[in-house]
Short mmCIF file of N, CA, C and O in Angstrom, two decimals:
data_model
loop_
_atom_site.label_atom_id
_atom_site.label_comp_id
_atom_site.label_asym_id
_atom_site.label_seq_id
_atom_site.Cartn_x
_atom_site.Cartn_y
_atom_site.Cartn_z
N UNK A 1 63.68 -86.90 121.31
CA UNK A 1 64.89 -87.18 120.56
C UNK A 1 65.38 -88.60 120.88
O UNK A 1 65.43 -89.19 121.96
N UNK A 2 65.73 -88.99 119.60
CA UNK A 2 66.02 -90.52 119.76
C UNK A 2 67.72 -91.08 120.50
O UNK A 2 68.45 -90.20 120.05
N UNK A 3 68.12 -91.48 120.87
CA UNK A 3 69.33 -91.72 121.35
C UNK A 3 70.06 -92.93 120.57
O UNK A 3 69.55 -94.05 120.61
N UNK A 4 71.14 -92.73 119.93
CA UNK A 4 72.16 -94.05 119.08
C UNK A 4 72.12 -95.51 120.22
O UNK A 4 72.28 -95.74 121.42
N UNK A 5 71.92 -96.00 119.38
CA UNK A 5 71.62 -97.19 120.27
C UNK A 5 72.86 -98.36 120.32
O UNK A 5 73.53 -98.53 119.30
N UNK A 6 73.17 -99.27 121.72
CA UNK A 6 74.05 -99.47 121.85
C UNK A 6 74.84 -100.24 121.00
O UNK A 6 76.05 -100.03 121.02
N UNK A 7 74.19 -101.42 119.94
CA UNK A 7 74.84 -102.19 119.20
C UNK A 7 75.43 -101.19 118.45
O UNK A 7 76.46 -101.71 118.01
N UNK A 8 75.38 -100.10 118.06
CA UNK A 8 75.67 -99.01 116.83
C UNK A 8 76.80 -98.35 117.67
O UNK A 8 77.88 -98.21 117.10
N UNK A 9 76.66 -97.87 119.11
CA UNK A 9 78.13 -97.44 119.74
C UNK A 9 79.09 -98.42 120.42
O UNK A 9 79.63 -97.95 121.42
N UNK A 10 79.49 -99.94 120.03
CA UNK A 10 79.50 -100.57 120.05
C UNK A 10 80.68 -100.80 118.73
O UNK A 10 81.91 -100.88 118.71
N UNK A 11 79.49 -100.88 117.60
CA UNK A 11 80.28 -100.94 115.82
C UNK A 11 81.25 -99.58 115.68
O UNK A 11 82.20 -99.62 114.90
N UNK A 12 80.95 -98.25 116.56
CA UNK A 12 81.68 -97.61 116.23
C UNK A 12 82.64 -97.83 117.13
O UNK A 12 83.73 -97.36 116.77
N UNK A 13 82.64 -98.53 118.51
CA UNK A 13 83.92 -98.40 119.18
C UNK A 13 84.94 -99.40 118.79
O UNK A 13 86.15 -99.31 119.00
N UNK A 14 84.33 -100.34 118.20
CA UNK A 14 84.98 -101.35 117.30
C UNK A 14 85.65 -100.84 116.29
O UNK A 14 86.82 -101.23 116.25
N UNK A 15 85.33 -100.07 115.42
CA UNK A 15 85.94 -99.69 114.08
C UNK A 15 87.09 -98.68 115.02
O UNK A 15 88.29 -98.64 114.74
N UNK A 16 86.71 -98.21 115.73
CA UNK A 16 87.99 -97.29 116.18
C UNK A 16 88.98 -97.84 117.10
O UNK A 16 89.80 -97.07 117.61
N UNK A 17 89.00 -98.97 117.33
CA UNK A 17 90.33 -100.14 118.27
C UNK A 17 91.43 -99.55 117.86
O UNK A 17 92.22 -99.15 118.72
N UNK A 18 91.85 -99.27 115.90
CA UNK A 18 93.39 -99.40 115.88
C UNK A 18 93.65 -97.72 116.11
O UNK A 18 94.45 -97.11 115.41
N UNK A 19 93.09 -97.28 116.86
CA UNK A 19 93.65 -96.51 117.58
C UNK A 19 94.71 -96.34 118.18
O UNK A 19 95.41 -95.33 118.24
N UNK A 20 94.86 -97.51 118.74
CA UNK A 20 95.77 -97.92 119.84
C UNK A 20 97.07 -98.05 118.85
O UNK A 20 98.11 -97.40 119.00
N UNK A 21 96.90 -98.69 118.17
CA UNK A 21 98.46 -99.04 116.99
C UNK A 21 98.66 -97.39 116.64
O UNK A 21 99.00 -97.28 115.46
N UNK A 22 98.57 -96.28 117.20
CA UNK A 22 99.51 -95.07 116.69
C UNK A 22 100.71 -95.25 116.63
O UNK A 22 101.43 -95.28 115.63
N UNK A 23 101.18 -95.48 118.48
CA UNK A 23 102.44 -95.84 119.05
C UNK A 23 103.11 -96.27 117.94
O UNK A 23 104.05 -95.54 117.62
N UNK A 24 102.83 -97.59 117.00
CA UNK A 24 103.43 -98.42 116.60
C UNK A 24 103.83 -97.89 115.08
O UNK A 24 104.88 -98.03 114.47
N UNK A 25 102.30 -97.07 114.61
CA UNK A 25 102.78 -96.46 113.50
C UNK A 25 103.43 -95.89 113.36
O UNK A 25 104.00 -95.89 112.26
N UNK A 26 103.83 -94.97 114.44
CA UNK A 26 104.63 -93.81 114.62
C UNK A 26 106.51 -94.39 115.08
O UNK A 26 107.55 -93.76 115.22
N UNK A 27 106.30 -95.27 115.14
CA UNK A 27 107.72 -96.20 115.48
C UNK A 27 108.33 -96.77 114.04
O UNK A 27 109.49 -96.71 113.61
N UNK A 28 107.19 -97.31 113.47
CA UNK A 28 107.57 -98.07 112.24
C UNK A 28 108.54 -97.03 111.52
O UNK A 28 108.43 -95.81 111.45
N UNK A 29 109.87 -98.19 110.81
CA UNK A 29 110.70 -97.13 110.41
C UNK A 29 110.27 -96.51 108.71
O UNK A 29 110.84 -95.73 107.95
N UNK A 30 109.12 -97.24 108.64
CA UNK A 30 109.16 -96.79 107.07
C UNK A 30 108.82 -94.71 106.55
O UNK A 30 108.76 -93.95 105.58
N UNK A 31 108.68 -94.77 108.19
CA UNK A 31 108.14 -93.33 108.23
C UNK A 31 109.07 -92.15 108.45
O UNK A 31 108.75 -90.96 108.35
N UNK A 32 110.62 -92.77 108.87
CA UNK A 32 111.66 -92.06 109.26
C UNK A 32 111.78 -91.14 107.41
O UNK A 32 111.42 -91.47 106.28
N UNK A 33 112.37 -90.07 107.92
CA UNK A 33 112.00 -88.91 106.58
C UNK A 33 111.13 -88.80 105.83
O UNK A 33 111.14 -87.93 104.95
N UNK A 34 110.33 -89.49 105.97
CA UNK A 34 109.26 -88.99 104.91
C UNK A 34 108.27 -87.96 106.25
O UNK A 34 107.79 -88.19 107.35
N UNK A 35 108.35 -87.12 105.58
CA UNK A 35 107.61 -85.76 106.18
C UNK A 35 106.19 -86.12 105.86
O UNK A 35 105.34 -86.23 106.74
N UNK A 36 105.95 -86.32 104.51
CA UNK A 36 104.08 -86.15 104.31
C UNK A 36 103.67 -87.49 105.01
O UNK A 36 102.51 -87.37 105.40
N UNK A 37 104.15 -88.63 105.28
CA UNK A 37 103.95 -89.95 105.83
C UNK A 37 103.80 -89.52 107.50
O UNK A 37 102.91 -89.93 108.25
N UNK A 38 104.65 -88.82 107.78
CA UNK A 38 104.48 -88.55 109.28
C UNK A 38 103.19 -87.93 109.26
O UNK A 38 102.13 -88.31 109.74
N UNK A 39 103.55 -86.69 108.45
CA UNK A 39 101.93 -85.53 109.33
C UNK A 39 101.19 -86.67 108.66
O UNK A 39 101.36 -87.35 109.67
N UNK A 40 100.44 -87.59 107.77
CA UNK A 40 99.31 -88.01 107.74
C UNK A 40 99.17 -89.08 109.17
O UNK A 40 98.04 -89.38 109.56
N UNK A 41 100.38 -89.62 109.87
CA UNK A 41 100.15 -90.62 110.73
C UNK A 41 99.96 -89.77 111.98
O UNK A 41 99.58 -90.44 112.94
N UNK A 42 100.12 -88.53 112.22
CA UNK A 42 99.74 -87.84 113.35
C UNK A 42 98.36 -87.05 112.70
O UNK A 42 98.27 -86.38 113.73
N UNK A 43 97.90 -86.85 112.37
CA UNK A 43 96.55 -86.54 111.67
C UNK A 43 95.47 -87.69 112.38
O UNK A 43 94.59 -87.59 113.23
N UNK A 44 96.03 -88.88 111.56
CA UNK A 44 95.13 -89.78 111.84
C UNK A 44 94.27 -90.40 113.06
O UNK A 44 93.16 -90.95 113.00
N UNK A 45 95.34 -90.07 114.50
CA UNK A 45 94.15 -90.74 115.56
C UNK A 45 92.79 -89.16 115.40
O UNK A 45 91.58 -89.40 115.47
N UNK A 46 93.38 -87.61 115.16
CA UNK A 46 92.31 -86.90 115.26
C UNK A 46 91.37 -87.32 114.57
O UNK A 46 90.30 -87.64 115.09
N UNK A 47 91.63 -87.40 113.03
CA UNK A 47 90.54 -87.91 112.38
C UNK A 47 89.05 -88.77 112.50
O UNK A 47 87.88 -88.56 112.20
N UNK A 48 89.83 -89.87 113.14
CA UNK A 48 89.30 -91.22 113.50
C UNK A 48 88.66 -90.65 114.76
O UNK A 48 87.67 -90.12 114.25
N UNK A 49 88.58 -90.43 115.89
CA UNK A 49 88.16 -89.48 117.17
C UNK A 49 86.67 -88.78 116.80
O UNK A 49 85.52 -88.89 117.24
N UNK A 50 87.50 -87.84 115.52
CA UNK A 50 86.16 -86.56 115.25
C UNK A 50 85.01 -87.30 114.69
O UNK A 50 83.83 -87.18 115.01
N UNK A 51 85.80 -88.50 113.38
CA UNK A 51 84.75 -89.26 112.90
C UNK A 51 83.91 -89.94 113.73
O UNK A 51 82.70 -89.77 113.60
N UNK A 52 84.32 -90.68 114.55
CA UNK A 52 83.83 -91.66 114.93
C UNK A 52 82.40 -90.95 116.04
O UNK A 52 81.27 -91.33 116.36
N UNK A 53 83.22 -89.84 116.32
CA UNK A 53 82.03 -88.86 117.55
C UNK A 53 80.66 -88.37 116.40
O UNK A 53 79.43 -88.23 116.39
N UNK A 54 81.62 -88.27 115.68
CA UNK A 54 80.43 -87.51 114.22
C UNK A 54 79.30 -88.77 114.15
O UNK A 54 78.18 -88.55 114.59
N UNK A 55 79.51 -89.63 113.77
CA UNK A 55 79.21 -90.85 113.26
C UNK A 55 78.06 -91.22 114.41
O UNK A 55 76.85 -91.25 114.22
N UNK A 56 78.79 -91.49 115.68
CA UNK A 56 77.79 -91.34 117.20
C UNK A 56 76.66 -90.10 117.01
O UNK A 56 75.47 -90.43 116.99
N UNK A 57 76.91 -89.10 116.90
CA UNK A 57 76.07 -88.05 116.74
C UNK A 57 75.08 -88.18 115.98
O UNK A 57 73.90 -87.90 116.19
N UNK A 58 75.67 -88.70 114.90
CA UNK A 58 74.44 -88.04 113.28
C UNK A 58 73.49 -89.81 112.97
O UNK A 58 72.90 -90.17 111.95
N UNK A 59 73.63 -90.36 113.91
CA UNK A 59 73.03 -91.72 113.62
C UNK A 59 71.78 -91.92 114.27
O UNK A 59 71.30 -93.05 114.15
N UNK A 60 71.01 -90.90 115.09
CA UNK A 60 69.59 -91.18 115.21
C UNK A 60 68.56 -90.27 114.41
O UNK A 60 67.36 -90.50 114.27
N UNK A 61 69.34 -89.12 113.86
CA UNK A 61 69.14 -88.26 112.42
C UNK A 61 69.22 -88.82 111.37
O UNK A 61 68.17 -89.06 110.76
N UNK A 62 70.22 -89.13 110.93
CA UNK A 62 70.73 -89.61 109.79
C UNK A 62 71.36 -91.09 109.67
O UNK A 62 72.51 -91.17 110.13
N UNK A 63 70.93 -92.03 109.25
CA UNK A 63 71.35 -93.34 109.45
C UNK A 63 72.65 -93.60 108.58
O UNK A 63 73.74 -93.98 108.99
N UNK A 64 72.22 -93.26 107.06
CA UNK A 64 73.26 -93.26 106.36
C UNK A 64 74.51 -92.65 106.53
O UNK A 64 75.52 -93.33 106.38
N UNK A 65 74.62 -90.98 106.93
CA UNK A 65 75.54 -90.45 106.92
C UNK A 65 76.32 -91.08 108.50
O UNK A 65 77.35 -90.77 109.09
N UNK A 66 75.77 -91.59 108.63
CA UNK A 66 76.68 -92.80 110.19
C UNK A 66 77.48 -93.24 109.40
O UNK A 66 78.58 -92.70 109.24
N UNK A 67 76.96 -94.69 108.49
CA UNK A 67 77.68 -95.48 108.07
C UNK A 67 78.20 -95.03 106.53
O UNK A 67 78.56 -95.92 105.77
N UNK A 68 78.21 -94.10 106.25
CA UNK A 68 79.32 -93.31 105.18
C UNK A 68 80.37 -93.28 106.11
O UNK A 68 81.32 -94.01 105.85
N UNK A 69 80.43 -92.39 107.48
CA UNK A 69 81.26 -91.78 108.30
C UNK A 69 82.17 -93.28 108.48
O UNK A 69 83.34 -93.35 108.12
N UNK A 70 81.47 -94.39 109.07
CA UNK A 70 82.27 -95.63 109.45
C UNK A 70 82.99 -96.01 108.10
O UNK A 70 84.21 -96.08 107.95
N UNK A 71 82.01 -96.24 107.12
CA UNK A 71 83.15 -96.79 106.20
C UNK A 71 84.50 -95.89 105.37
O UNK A 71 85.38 -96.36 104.65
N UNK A 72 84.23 -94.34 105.81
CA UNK A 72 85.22 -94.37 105.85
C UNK A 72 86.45 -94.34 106.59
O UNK A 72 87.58 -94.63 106.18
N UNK A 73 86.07 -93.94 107.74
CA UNK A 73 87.10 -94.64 108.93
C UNK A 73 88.04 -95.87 108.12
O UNK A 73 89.18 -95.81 107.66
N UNK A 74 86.98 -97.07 108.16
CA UNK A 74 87.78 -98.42 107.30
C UNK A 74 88.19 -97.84 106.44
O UNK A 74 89.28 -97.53 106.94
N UNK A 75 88.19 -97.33 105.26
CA UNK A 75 89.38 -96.95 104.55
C UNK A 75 90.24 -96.42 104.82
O UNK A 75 91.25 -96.96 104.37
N UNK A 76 90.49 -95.26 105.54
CA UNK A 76 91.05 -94.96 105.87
C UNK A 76 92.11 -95.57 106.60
O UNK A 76 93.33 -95.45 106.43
N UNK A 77 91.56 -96.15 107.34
CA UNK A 77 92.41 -96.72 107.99
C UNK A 77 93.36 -98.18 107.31
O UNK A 77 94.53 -98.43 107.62
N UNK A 78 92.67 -98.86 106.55
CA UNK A 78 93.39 -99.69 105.45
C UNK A 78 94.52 -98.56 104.98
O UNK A 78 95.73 -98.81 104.99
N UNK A 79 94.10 -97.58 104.68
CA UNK A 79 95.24 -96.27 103.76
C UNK A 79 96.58 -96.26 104.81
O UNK A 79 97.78 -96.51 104.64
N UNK A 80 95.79 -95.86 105.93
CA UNK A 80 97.27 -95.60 106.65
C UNK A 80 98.13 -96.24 107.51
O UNK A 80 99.10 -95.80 108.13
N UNK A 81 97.50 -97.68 107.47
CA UNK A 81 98.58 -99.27 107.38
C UNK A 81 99.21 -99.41 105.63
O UNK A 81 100.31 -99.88 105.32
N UNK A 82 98.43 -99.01 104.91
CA UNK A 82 99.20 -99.64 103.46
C UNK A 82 100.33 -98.68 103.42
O UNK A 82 101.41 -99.07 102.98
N UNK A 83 100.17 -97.37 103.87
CA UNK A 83 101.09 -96.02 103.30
C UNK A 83 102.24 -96.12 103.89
O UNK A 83 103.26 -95.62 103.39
N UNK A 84 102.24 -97.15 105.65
CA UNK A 84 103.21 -97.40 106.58
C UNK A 84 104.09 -98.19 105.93
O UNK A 84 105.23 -97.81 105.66
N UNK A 85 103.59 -99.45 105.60
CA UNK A 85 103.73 -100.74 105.71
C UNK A 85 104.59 -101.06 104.40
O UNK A 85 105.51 -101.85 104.22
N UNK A 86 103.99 -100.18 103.59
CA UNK A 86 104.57 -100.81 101.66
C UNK A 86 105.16 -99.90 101.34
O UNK A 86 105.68 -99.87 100.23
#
């Protein structure tokens, strides 16, 4: 069995950095009452976590379904700075 190789856990630990900006999402006031804005911003570090482990996993099987998994991370994550932010 082949093992994900490091430049590839690497791209995924990269795509998963804004992790760290929860704190911040979760501060930003654009989120005060809006209920569906909250649960998607507490959703989101799980998401990003499961993906990103998924993504690690299925990439010496499956090459593509890696980088489906990453790009959508990036959208996603564009989604839930735009949904904060605007």
């Amino acid at each position: 069995m082949t093992k994900t190789p490091v430049w590839m856990t690497a791209v995924i630990i990269a795509l998963s950095l804004p992790l760290f900006s929860f704190p911040w999402l979760l501060d930003h006031p654009a989120i005060d009452g809006e209920g569906t804005v909250e649960t998607l911003v507490w959703l989101y570090p799980f998401y990003m976590l499961l993906s990103g482990w998924l993504a690690w996993k299925s990439y010496p099987q499956r090459h593509y379904v890696s980088w489906m998994l990453l790009a959508v991370m990036v959208l996603s994550t564009l989604g839930i700075f735009s949904l904060v932010l605007l």
